[in-house]
PDB file of C-alpha atoms in Angstrom:
ATOM      1  CA  UNK A   1     124.183 276.127 -63.411  1.00 59.00           C
ATOM      2  CA  UNK A   2     124.570 273.881 -60.380  1.00 56.00           C
ATOM      3  CA  UNK A   3     126.557 274.353 -57.173  1.00 52.00           C
ATOM      4  CA  UNK A   4     129.504 272.170 -56.287  1.00 45.00           C
ATOM      5  CA  UNK A   5     128.533 271.361 -52.706  1.00 43.00           C
ATOM      6  CA  UNK A   6     125.468 269.163 -52.028  1.00 48.00           C
ATOM      7  CA  UNK A   7     123.015 270.081 -49.319  1.00 45.00           C
ATOM      8  CA  UNK A   8     121.587 267.140 -47.377  1.00 43.00           C
ATOM      9  CA  UNK A   9     118.029 267.145 -46.015  1.00 43.00           C
ATOM     10  CA  UNK A  10     115.591 264.672 -44.523  1.00 47.00           C
ATOM     11  CA  UNK A  11     113.651 262.406 -46.913  1.00 55.00           C
ATOM     12  CA  UNK A  12     111.455 263.953 -48.194  1.00 73.00           C
ATOM     13  CA  UNK A  13     112.124 267.475 -46.922  1.00 76.00           C
ATOM     14  CA  UNK A  14     109.140 269.608 -45.968  1.00 85.00           C
ATOM     15  CA  UNK A  15     110.778 272.336 -48.032  1.00 84.00           C
ATOM     16  CA  UNK A  16     110.177 270.579 -51.373  1.00 94.00           C
ATOM     17  CA  UNK A  17     107.404 269.723 -53.784  1.00 95.00           C
ATOM     18  CA  UNK A  18     107.405 266.239 -55.284  1.00 95.00           C
ATOM     19  CA  UNK A  19     107.061 266.794 -59.045  1.00 97.00           C
ATOM     20  CA  UNK A  20     107.248 264.631 -62.181  1.00 98.00           C
ATOM     21  CA  UNK A  21     109.847 264.616 -64.957  1.00 98.00           C
ATOM     22  CA  UNK A  22     108.178 265.493 -68.269  1.00 98.00           C
ATOM     23  CA  UNK A  23     111.042 265.289 -70.763  1.00 98.00           C
ATOM     24  CA  UNK A  24     114.813 264.798 -70.984  1.00 98.00           C
ATOM     25  CA  UNK A  25     117.151 265.959 -73.769  1.00 98.00           C
ATOM     26  CA  UNK A  26     120.800 264.865 -73.957  1.00 97.00           C
ATOM     27  CA  UNK A  27     122.800 267.482 -75.869  1.00 97.00           C
ATOM     28  CA  UNK A  28     126.010 265.430 -75.824  1.00 96.00           C
ATOM     29  CA  UNK A  29     127.853 262.994 -73.570  1.00 95.00           C
ATOM     30  CA  UNK A  30     128.379 265.665 -70.913  1.00 94.00           C
ATOM     31  CA  UNK A  31     125.298 267.898 -71.017  1.00 97.00           C
ATOM     32  CA  UNK A  32     121.540 267.422 -70.700  1.00 97.00           C
ATOM     33  CA  UNK A  33     118.376 269.358 -69.967  1.00 98.00           C
ATOM     34  CA  UNK A  34     115.072 268.266 -68.518  1.00 98.00           C
ATOM     35  CA  UNK A  35     111.598 269.595 -67.824  1.00 98.00           C
ATOM     36  CA  UNK A  36     109.348 268.875 -64.846  1.00 98.00           C
ATOM     37  CA  UNK A  37     105.806 269.674 -63.803  1.00 98.00           C
ATOM     38  CA  UNK A  38     105.260 273.033 -62.140  1.00 98.00           C
ATOM     39  CA  UNK A  39     103.153 273.403 -58.986  1.00 97.00           C
ATOM     40  CA  UNK A  40     100.332 275.905 -59.376  1.00 95.00           C
ATOM     41  CA  UNK A  41     101.659 277.819 -56.359  1.00 95.00           C
ATOM     42  CA  UNK A  42     105.271 278.049 -57.621  1.00 97.00           C
ATOM     43  CA  UNK A  43     106.323 281.609 -58.515  1.00 97.00           C
ATOM     44  CA  UNK A  44     109.766 282.864 -59.517  1.00 98.00           C
ATOM     45  CA  UNK A  45     111.490 285.804 -61.148  1.00 97.00           C
ATOM     46  CA  UNK A  46     113.333 285.208 -64.417  1.00 97.00           C
ATOM     47  CA  UNK A  47     116.961 284.382 -63.587  1.00 97.00           C
ATOM     48  CA  UNK A  48     116.389 282.810 -60.163  1.00 97.00           C
ATOM     49  CA  UNK A  49     117.529 279.359 -58.999  1.00 97.00           C
ATOM     50  CA  UNK A  50     115.891 276.652 -56.909  1.00 97.00           C
ATOM     51  CA  UNK A  51     116.900 273.434 -55.157  1.00 95.00           C
ATOM     52  CA  UNK A  52     116.498 270.169 -57.100  1.00 95.00           C
ATOM     53  CA  UNK A  53     116.899 266.611 -55.811  1.00 95.00           C
ATOM     54  CA  UNK A  54     115.867 262.984 -56.204  1.00 94.00           C
ATOM     55  CA  UNK A  55     114.070 260.572 -53.892  1.00 88.00           C
ATOM     56  CA  UNK A  56     116.105 257.574 -52.791  1.00 77.00           C
ATOM     57  CA  UNK A  57     117.480 255.606 -49.898  1.00 69.00           C
ATOM     58  CA  UNK A  58     118.617 257.655 -46.951  1.00 75.00           C
ATOM     59  CA  UNK A  59     118.665 261.425 -46.981  1.00 81.00           C
ATOM     60  CA  UNK A  60     118.208 263.070 -50.398  1.00 83.00           C
ATOM     61  CA  UNK A  61     120.827 265.392 -51.856  1.00 87.00           C
ATOM     62  CA  UNK A  62     119.616 268.759 -53.116  1.00 91.00           C
ATOM     63  CA  UNK A  63     121.557 271.109 -55.375  1.00 93.00           C
ATOM     64  CA  UNK A  64     120.849 274.609 -56.656  1.00 94.00           C
ATOM     65  CA  UNK A  65     119.844 274.819 -60.319  1.00 96.00           C
ATOM     66  CA  UNK A  66     119.006 277.944 -62.270  1.00 97.00           C
ATOM     67  CA  UNK A  67     115.554 277.818 -63.843  1.00 98.00           C
ATOM     68  CA  UNK A  68     115.912 277.898 -67.635  1.00 98.00           C
ATOM     69  CA  UNK A  69     112.232 278.139 -68.525  1.00 97.00           C
ATOM     70  CA  UNK A  70     110.397 281.463 -68.766  1.00 96.00           C
ATOM     71  CA  UNK A  71     108.430 282.568 -65.716  1.00 95.00           C
ATOM     72  CA  UNK A  72     105.130 282.171 -67.584  1.00 95.00           C
ATOM     73  CA  UNK A  73     105.676 278.535 -68.639  1.00 96.00           C
ATOM     74  CA  UNK A  74     103.511 275.723 -67.227  1.00 96.00           C
ATOM     75  CA  UNK A  75     106.608 273.546 -66.789  1.00 98.00           C
ATOM     76  CA  UNK A  76     110.084 274.124 -65.351  1.00 98.00           C
ATOM     77  CA  UNK A  77     113.271 273.442 -67.318  1.00 98.00           C
ATOM     78  CA  UNK A  78     116.835 272.942 -66.101  1.00 98.00           C
ATOM     79  CA  UNK A  79     120.257 272.489 -67.720  1.00 97.00           C
ATOM     80  CA  UNK A  80     122.876 270.215 -66.145  1.00 96.00           C
ATOM     81  CA  UNK A  81     126.299 268.757 -66.702  1.00 95.00           C
ATOM     82  CA  UNK A  82     126.877 265.031 -66.240  1.00 94.00           C
ATOM     83  CA  UNK A  83     129.348 264.205 -63.483  1.00 90.00           C
ATOM     84  CA  UNK A  84     129.965 260.421 -63.393  1.00 87.00           C
ATOM     85  CA  UNK A  85     130.790 260.400 -59.681  1.00 89.00           C
ATOM     86  CA  UNK A  86     128.598 263.346 -58.695  1.00 88.00           C
ATOM     87  CA  UNK A  87     126.400 262.628 -55.662  1.00 90.00           C
ATOM     88  CA  UNK A  88     123.347 263.964 -57.512  1.00 92.00           C
ATOM     89  CA  UNK A  89     124.212 264.292 -61.203  1.00 92.00           C
ATOM     90  CA  UNK A  90     125.378 260.668 -61.475  1.00 92.00           C
ATOM     91  CA  UNK A  91     121.732 259.743 -60.807  1.00 93.00           C
ATOM     92  CA  UNK A  92     120.047 262.810 -62.281  1.00 96.00           C
ATOM     93  CA  UNK A  93     121.455 262.139 -65.755  1.00 95.00           C
ATOM     94  CA  UNK A  94     119.548 258.830 -65.777  1.00 96.00           C
ATOM     95  CA  UNK A  95     116.080 260.287 -65.156  1.00 97.00           C
ATOM     96  CA  UNK A  96     113.224 259.397 -67.502  1.00 97.00           C
ATOM     97  CA  UNK A  97     109.822 260.967 -68.156  1.00 98.00           C
ATOM     98  CA  UNK A  98     107.450 259.958 -65.379  1.00 98.00           C
ATOM     99  CA  UNK A  99     110.103 259.795 -62.666  1.00 97.00           C
ATOM    100  CA  UNK A 100     109.537 261.740 -59.415  1.00 96.00           C
ATOM    101  CA  UNK A 101     111.826 264.655 -58.597  1.00 97.00           C
ATOM    102  CA  UNK A 102     112.139 267.079 -55.694  1.00 97.00           C
ATOM    103  CA  UNK A 103     111.637 270.802 -56.301  1.00 97.00           C
ATOM    104  CA  UNK A 104     112.438 273.385 -53.633  1.00 96.00           C
ATOM    105  CA  UNK A 105     109.663 275.736 -52.583  1.00 95.00           C
ATOM    106  CA  UNK A 106     111.703 278.951 -52.393  1.00 95.00           C
ATOM    107  CA  UNK A 107     113.427 280.187 -55.561  1.00 96.00           C
ATOM    108  CA  UNK A 108     115.911 283.015 -55.075  1.00 96.00           C
ATOM    109  CA  UNK A 109     118.901 284.695 -56.702  1.00 96.00           C
ATOM    110  CA  UNK A 110     120.485 287.910 -57.938  1.00 95.00           C
ATOM    111  CA  UNK A 111     120.529 287.315 -61.717  1.00 97.00           C
ATOM    112  CA  UNK A 112     117.316 289.300 -61.985  1.00 97.00           C
ATOM    113  CA  UNK A 113     116.380 292.599 -63.597  1.00 97.00           C
ATOM    114  CA  UNK A 114     115.436 294.078 -60.210  1.00 96.00           C
ATOM    115  CA  UNK A 115     119.107 293.948 -59.149  1.00 97.00           C
ATOM    116  CA  UNK A 116     120.126 296.193 -62.064  1.00 98.00           C
ATOM    117  CA  UNK A 117     119.747 299.913 -62.565  1.00 98.00           C
ATOM    118  CA  UNK A 118     117.888 301.054 -65.694  1.00 97.00           C
ATOM    119  CA  UNK A 119     120.025 301.030 -68.856  1.00 97.00           C
ATOM    120  CA  UNK A 120     120.020 300.657 -72.631  1.00 96.00           C
ATOM    121  CA  UNK A 121     121.967 297.445 -73.355  1.00 96.00           C
ATOM    122  CA  UNK A 122     121.828 294.264 -71.293  1.00 98.00           C
ATOM    123  CA  UNK A 123     124.747 291.861 -71.724  1.00 98.00           C
ATOM    124  CA  UNK A 124     124.180 288.338 -70.373  1.00 98.00           C
ATOM    125  CA  UNK A 125     127.615 286.680 -70.318  1.00 98.00           C
ATOM    126  CA  UNK A 126     127.729 282.931 -69.720  1.00 97.00           C
ATOM    127  CA  UNK A 127     129.925 279.866 -69.895  1.00 97.00           C
ATOM    128  CA  UNK A 128     128.705 276.257 -69.930  1.00 96.00           C
ATOM    129  CA  UNK A 129     125.528 275.655 -67.948  1.00 96.00           C
ATOM    130  CA  UNK A 130     125.661 279.294 -66.836  1.00 96.00           C
ATOM    131  CA  UNK A 131     123.454 279.792 -69.893  1.00 97.00           C
ATOM    132  CA  UNK A 132     120.421 278.505 -67.971  1.00 97.00           C
ATOM    133  CA  UNK A 133     119.180 281.616 -66.126  1.00 98.00           C
ATOM    134  CA  UNK A 134     119.573 283.722 -69.255  1.00 98.00           C
ATOM    135  CA  UNK A 135     117.290 281.414 -71.214  1.00 98.00           C
ATOM    136  CA  UNK A 136     114.617 282.487 -68.754  1.00 98.00           C
ATOM    137  CA  UNK A 137     115.524 286.183 -68.781  1.00 98.00           C
ATOM    138  CA  UNK A 138     115.639 286.328 -72.597  1.00 98.00           C
ATOM    139  CA  UNK A 139     112.049 285.048 -72.811  1.00 98.00           C
ATOM    140  CA  UNK A 140     110.661 287.514 -70.271  1.00 97.00           C
ATOM    141  CA  UNK A 141     108.590 290.236 -71.986  1.00 97.00           C
ATOM    142  CA  UNK A 142     109.467 292.741 -69.248  1.00 97.00           C
ATOM    143  CA  UNK A 143     113.173 292.654 -70.106  1.00 98.00           C
ATOM    144  CA  UNK A 144     112.437 294.054 -73.577  1.00 98.00           C
ATOM    145  CA  UNK A 145     110.662 297.007 -71.997  1.00 97.00           C
ATOM    146  CA  UNK A 146     113.598 297.672 -69.671  1.00 97.00           C
ATOM    147  CA  UNK A 147     116.382 297.514 -72.294  1.00 97.00           C
ATOM    148  CA  UNK A 148     116.606 298.381 -75.980  1.00 96.00           C
ATOM    149  CA  UNK A 149     119.166 295.646 -76.698  1.00 96.00           C
ATOM    150  CA  UNK A 150     119.431 292.181 -75.113  1.00 97.00           C
ATOM    151  CA  UNK A 151     122.737 290.408 -75.856  1.00 97.00           C
ATOM    152  CA  UNK A 152     123.302 286.792 -74.799  1.00 98.00           C
ATOM    153  CA  UNK A 153     126.902 285.536 -75.032  1.00 98.00           C
ATOM    154  CA  UNK A 154     127.556 281.815 -74.511  1.00 98.00           C
ATOM    155  CA  UNK A 155     131.144 280.530 -74.338  1.00 98.00           C
ATOM    156  CA  UNK A 156     131.888 276.790 -74.483  1.00 98.00           C
ATOM    157  CA  UNK A 157     134.829 274.563 -75.404  1.00 97.00           C
ATOM    158  CA  UNK A 158     133.172 272.664 -78.265  1.00 97.00           C
ATOM    159  CA  UNK A 159     130.294 273.604 -80.564  1.00 97.00           C
ATOM    160  CA  UNK A 160     128.160 270.626 -79.494  1.00 96.00           C
ATOM    161  CA  UNK A 161     127.982 272.220 -76.027  1.00 97.00           C
ATOM    162  CA  UNK A 162     125.974 275.151 -77.399  1.00 98.00           C
ATOM    163  CA  UNK A 163     122.697 274.015 -75.857  1.00 97.00           C
ATOM    164  CA  UNK A 164     119.523 275.606 -77.244  1.00 98.00           C
ATOM    165  CA  UNK A 165     121.565 276.987 -80.159  1.00 97.00           C
ATOM    166  CA  UNK A 166     118.801 276.619 -82.769  1.00 97.00           C
ATOM    167  CA  UNK A 167     116.265 278.466 -80.634  1.00 97.00           C
ATOM    168  CA  UNK A 168     118.712 281.263 -79.863  1.00 97.00           C
ATOM    169  CA  UNK A 169     120.005 281.626 -83.422  1.00 96.00           C
ATOM    170  CA  UNK A 170     116.412 282.037 -84.598  1.00 97.00           C
ATOM    171  CA  UNK A 171     116.116 285.041 -82.233  1.00 95.00           C
ATOM    172  CA  UNK A 172     113.465 283.146 -80.253  1.00 96.00           C
ATOM    173  CA  UNK A 173     111.188 282.742 -83.287  1.00 94.00           C
ATOM    174  CA  UNK A 174     108.027 280.938 -82.252  1.00 91.00           C
ATOM    175  CA  UNK A 175     108.137 282.195 -78.682  1.00 94.00           C
ATOM    176  CA  UNK A 176     104.522 283.190 -77.963  1.00 92.00           C
ATOM    177  CA  UNK A 177     105.321 286.317 -75.947  1.00 96.00           C
ATOM    178  CA  UNK A 178     108.607 287.835 -77.121  1.00 97.00           C
ATOM    179  CA  UNK A 179     109.245 286.742 -80.717  1.00 96.00           C
ATOM    180  CA  UNK A 180     108.352 290.123 -82.253  1.00 96.00           C
ATOM    181  CA  UNK A 181     110.428 292.129 -79.787  1.00 97.00           C
ATOM    182  CA  UNK A 182     113.303 289.640 -79.856  1.00 97.00           C
ATOM    183  CA  UNK A 183     113.563 289.920 -83.644  1.00 96.00           C
ATOM    184  CA  UNK A 184     114.421 293.597 -83.211  1.00 96.00           C
ATOM    185  CA  UNK A 185     116.204 293.615 -79.839  1.00 97.00           C
ATOM    186  CA  UNK A 186     117.788 290.207 -79.144  1.00 97.00           C
ATOM    187  CA  UNK A 187     121.289 289.113 -80.222  1.00 96.00           C
ATOM    188  CA  UNK A 188     122.922 285.729 -79.615  1.00 97.00           C
ATOM    189  CA  UNK A 189     126.717 285.507 -79.654  1.00 97.00           C
ATOM    190  CA  UNK A 190     128.065 281.947 -79.294  1.00 97.00           C
ATOM    191  CA  UNK A 191     131.815 281.485 -78.977  1.00 97.00           C
ATOM    192  CA  UNK A 192     133.949 278.326 -78.910  1.00 98.00           C
ATOM    193  CA  UNK A 193     137.453 277.999 -77.467  1.00 97.00           C
ATOM    194  CA  UNK A 194     138.772 274.641 -78.670  1.00 96.00           C
ATOM    195  CA  UNK A 195     137.706 274.221 -82.306  1.00 95.00           C
ATOM    196  CA  UNK A 196     137.076 276.412 -85.352  1.00 95.00           C
ATOM    197  CA  UNK A 197     133.863 278.433 -85.181  1.00 96.00           C
ATOM    198  CA  UNK A 198     132.593 281.810 -86.381  1.00 93.00           C
ATOM    199  CA  UNK A 199     133.510 283.279 -82.975  1.00 94.00           C
ATOM    200  CA  UNK A 200     136.503 281.818 -81.176  1.00 95.00           C
ATOM    201  CA  UNK A 201     138.025 282.672 -77.819  1.00 95.00           C
ATOM    202  CA  UNK A 202     136.920 283.526 -74.332  1.00 97.00           C
ATOM    203  CA  UNK A 203     134.466 286.320 -73.584  1.00 97.00           C
ATOM    204  CA  UNK A 204     137.182 288.670 -72.353  1.00 96.00           C
ATOM    205  CA  UNK A 205     139.060 288.225 -75.646  1.00 95.00           C
ATOM    206  CA  UNK A 206     135.911 289.063 -77.634  1.00 95.00           C
ATOM    207  CA  UNK A 207     135.551 292.264 -75.635  1.00 94.00           C
ATOM    208  CA  UNK A 208     139.227 293.201 -76.035  1.00 93.00           C
ATOM    209  CA  UNK A 209     139.281 292.583 -79.785  1.00 92.00           C
ATOM    210  CA  UNK A 210     135.956 294.321 -80.374  1.00 92.00           C
ATOM    211  CA  UNK A 211     134.562 291.161 -81.983  1.00 91.00           C
ATOM    212  CA  UNK A 212     131.679 291.110 -79.526  1.00 93.00           C
ATOM    213  CA  UNK A 213     130.524 294.560 -80.585  1.00 92.00           C
ATOM    214  CA  UNK A 214     131.018 293.964 -84.315  1.00 89.00           C
ATOM    215  CA  UNK A 215     128.377 291.221 -84.123  1.00 83.00           C
ATOM    216  CA  UNK A 216     125.770 293.648 -82.774  1.00 87.00           C
ATOM    217  CA  UNK A 217     123.638 296.031 -84.821  1.00 81.00           C
ATOM    218  CA  UNK A 218     124.524 299.676 -84.282  1.00 76.00           C
ATOM    219  CA  UNK A 219     126.536 299.078 -81.118  1.00 63.00           C
ATOM    220  CA  UNK A 220     129.458 301.086 -79.793  1.00 70.00           C
ATOM    221  CA  UNK A 221     132.820 299.352 -79.467  1.00 73.00           C
ATOM    222  CA  UNK A 222     133.116 299.751 -75.708  1.00 87.00           C
ATOM    223  CA  UNK A 223     131.242 299.032 -72.507  1.00 94.00           C
ATOM    224  CA  UNK A 224     129.796 302.083 -70.773  1.00 95.00           C
ATOM    225  CA  UNK A 225     128.683 301.962 -67.122  1.00 97.00           C
ATOM    226  CA  UNK A 226     126.245 304.782 -67.835  1.00 96.00           C
ATOM    227  CA  UNK A 227     124.165 302.786 -70.300  1.00 95.00           C
ATOM    228  CA  UNK A 228     125.283 299.128 -70.211  1.00 97.00           C
ATOM    229  CA  UNK A 229     124.133 296.516 -67.713  1.00 98.00           C
ATOM    230  CA  UNK A 230     125.717 293.083 -67.303  1.00 98.00           C
ATOM    231  CA  UNK A 231     124.767 289.701 -65.864  1.00 98.00           C
ATOM    232  CA  UNK A 232     127.444 287.028 -65.336  1.00 97.00           C
ATOM    233  CA  UNK A 233     126.935 283.302 -64.813  1.00 96.00           C
ATOM    234  CA  UNK A 234     129.350 280.429 -65.408  1.00 95.00           C
ATOM    235  CA  UNK A 235     132.806 279.321 -64.348  1.00 93.00           C
ATOM    236  CA  UNK A 236     134.400 280.912 -61.305  1.00 93.00           C
ATOM    237  CA  UNK A 237     137.453 281.862 -63.378  1.00 93.00           C
ATOM    238  CA  UNK A 238     135.314 283.733 -65.905  1.00 94.00           C
ATOM    239  CA  UNK A 239     133.357 285.542 -63.220  1.00 95.00           C
ATOM    240  CA  UNK A 240     136.483 286.575 -61.287  1.00 95.00           C
ATOM    241  CA  UNK A 241     138.190 287.837 -64.450  1.00 96.00           C
ATOM    242  CA  UNK A 242     135.260 289.759 -65.861  1.00 97.00           C
ATOM    243  CA  UNK A 243     134.039 291.146 -62.526  1.00 97.00           C
ATOM    244  CA  UNK A 244     137.511 292.592 -61.882  1.00 97.00           C
ATOM    245  CA  UNK A 245     137.524 294.018 -65.412  1.00 96.00           C
ATOM    246  CA  UNK A 246     134.114 295.663 -64.946  1.00 97.00           C
ATOM    247  CA  UNK A 247     135.086 297.040 -61.548  1.00 98.00           C
ATOM    248  CA  UNK A 248     138.056 298.668 -63.251  1.00 97.00           C
ATOM    249  CA  UNK A 249     135.771 300.246 -65.841  1.00 96.00           C
ATOM    250  CA  UNK A 250     133.623 301.834 -63.143  1.00 97.00           C
ATOM    251  CA  UNK A 251     130.789 299.315 -63.035  1.00 98.00           C
ATOM    252  CA  UNK A 252     129.291 298.688 -59.591  1.00 98.00           C
ATOM    253  CA  UNK A 253     127.971 295.276 -58.576  1.00 98.00           C
ATOM    254  CA  UNK A 254     124.285 295.211 -57.732  1.00 97.00           C
ATOM    255  CA  UNK A 255     122.065 293.117 -55.489  1.00 95.00           C
ATOM    256  CA  UNK A 256     118.393 292.761 -54.693  1.00 93.00           C
ATOM    257  CA  UNK A 257     118.836 295.284 -51.881  1.00 95.00           C
ATOM    258  CA  UNK A 258     121.001 297.725 -53.850  1.00 97.00           C
ATOM    259  CA  UNK A 259     120.684 297.641 -57.667  1.00 98.00           C
ATOM    260  CA  UNK A 260     123.869 298.227 -59.638  1.00 98.00           C
ATOM    261  CA  UNK A 261     125.381 298.040 -63.097  1.00 98.00           C
ATOM    262  CA  UNK A 262     126.330 294.353 -63.109  1.00 98.00           C
ATOM    263  CA  UNK A 263     125.305 291.254 -61.164  1.00 98.00           C
ATOM    264  CA  UNK A 264     126.617 287.744 -60.535  1.00 96.00           C
ATOM    265  CA  UNK A 265     125.022 284.782 -58.778  1.00 85.00           C
ATOM    266  CA  UNK A 266     127.121 284.509 -55.622  1.00 78.00           C
ATOM    267  CA  UNK A 267     125.405 281.291 -54.557  1.00 72.00           C
ATOM    268  CA  UNK A 268     127.403 279.571 -57.305  1.00 65.00           C
ATOM    269  CA  UNK A 269     130.777 281.163 -56.682  1.00 52.00           C
ATOM    270  CA  UNK A 270     130.981 281.825 -52.960  1.00 39.00           C
TER     271      UNK A 270
END
């Protein structure tokens, strides 16, 4: 997920690596993902974000992007919308393999397991490109040791916006580190709001109707702050609605300094 306000630096900033685009995949007319080379010194926790930008005339524009690739991968992957008049995305959507790209040196963020208290079920609730950090978390072997169930919910308007759907529907089959655990512990719940699909409606509606829980093996039909942990990433409206709902249920927001029962990435909503 990317922030709405660009951050301007000098060209090139001392705070970035200059990396190379490896691949680009266009999911539809409005959504694409891309991979870049990873510096040997670059370390991050699953769920964190980093600044991305492009070289060019004048001062480069950098935006925050969640890292979609697992922390063990030798390349970094990102998911982005296409904004025709966006200061960065209008150019970023045109990148090709071999192009140079700026990568910030200091990943950070709160959508990480360390910001959550121990629990049994982990719900990762996303809309749109808010899926990105959870692609990383879901492929982290440590998360399967921390929680007995990992549930990834992705809400979009149209089915062709369900990026990485095949990989997620296969329960991460073929993943070298987590495929065996994911087969037993991972559940993917896609939902679409503007066309017929097996799950329809916003995430809050799936919770209210119980549809979310009916899709899960052996799950209760309610959220419990004693055992459930939640990560939220996506539209500001979704985060405001669900955070207020979870507060009302007795969930406490966590942070890196004070772990809690749910977390959001405030860099994207503040």
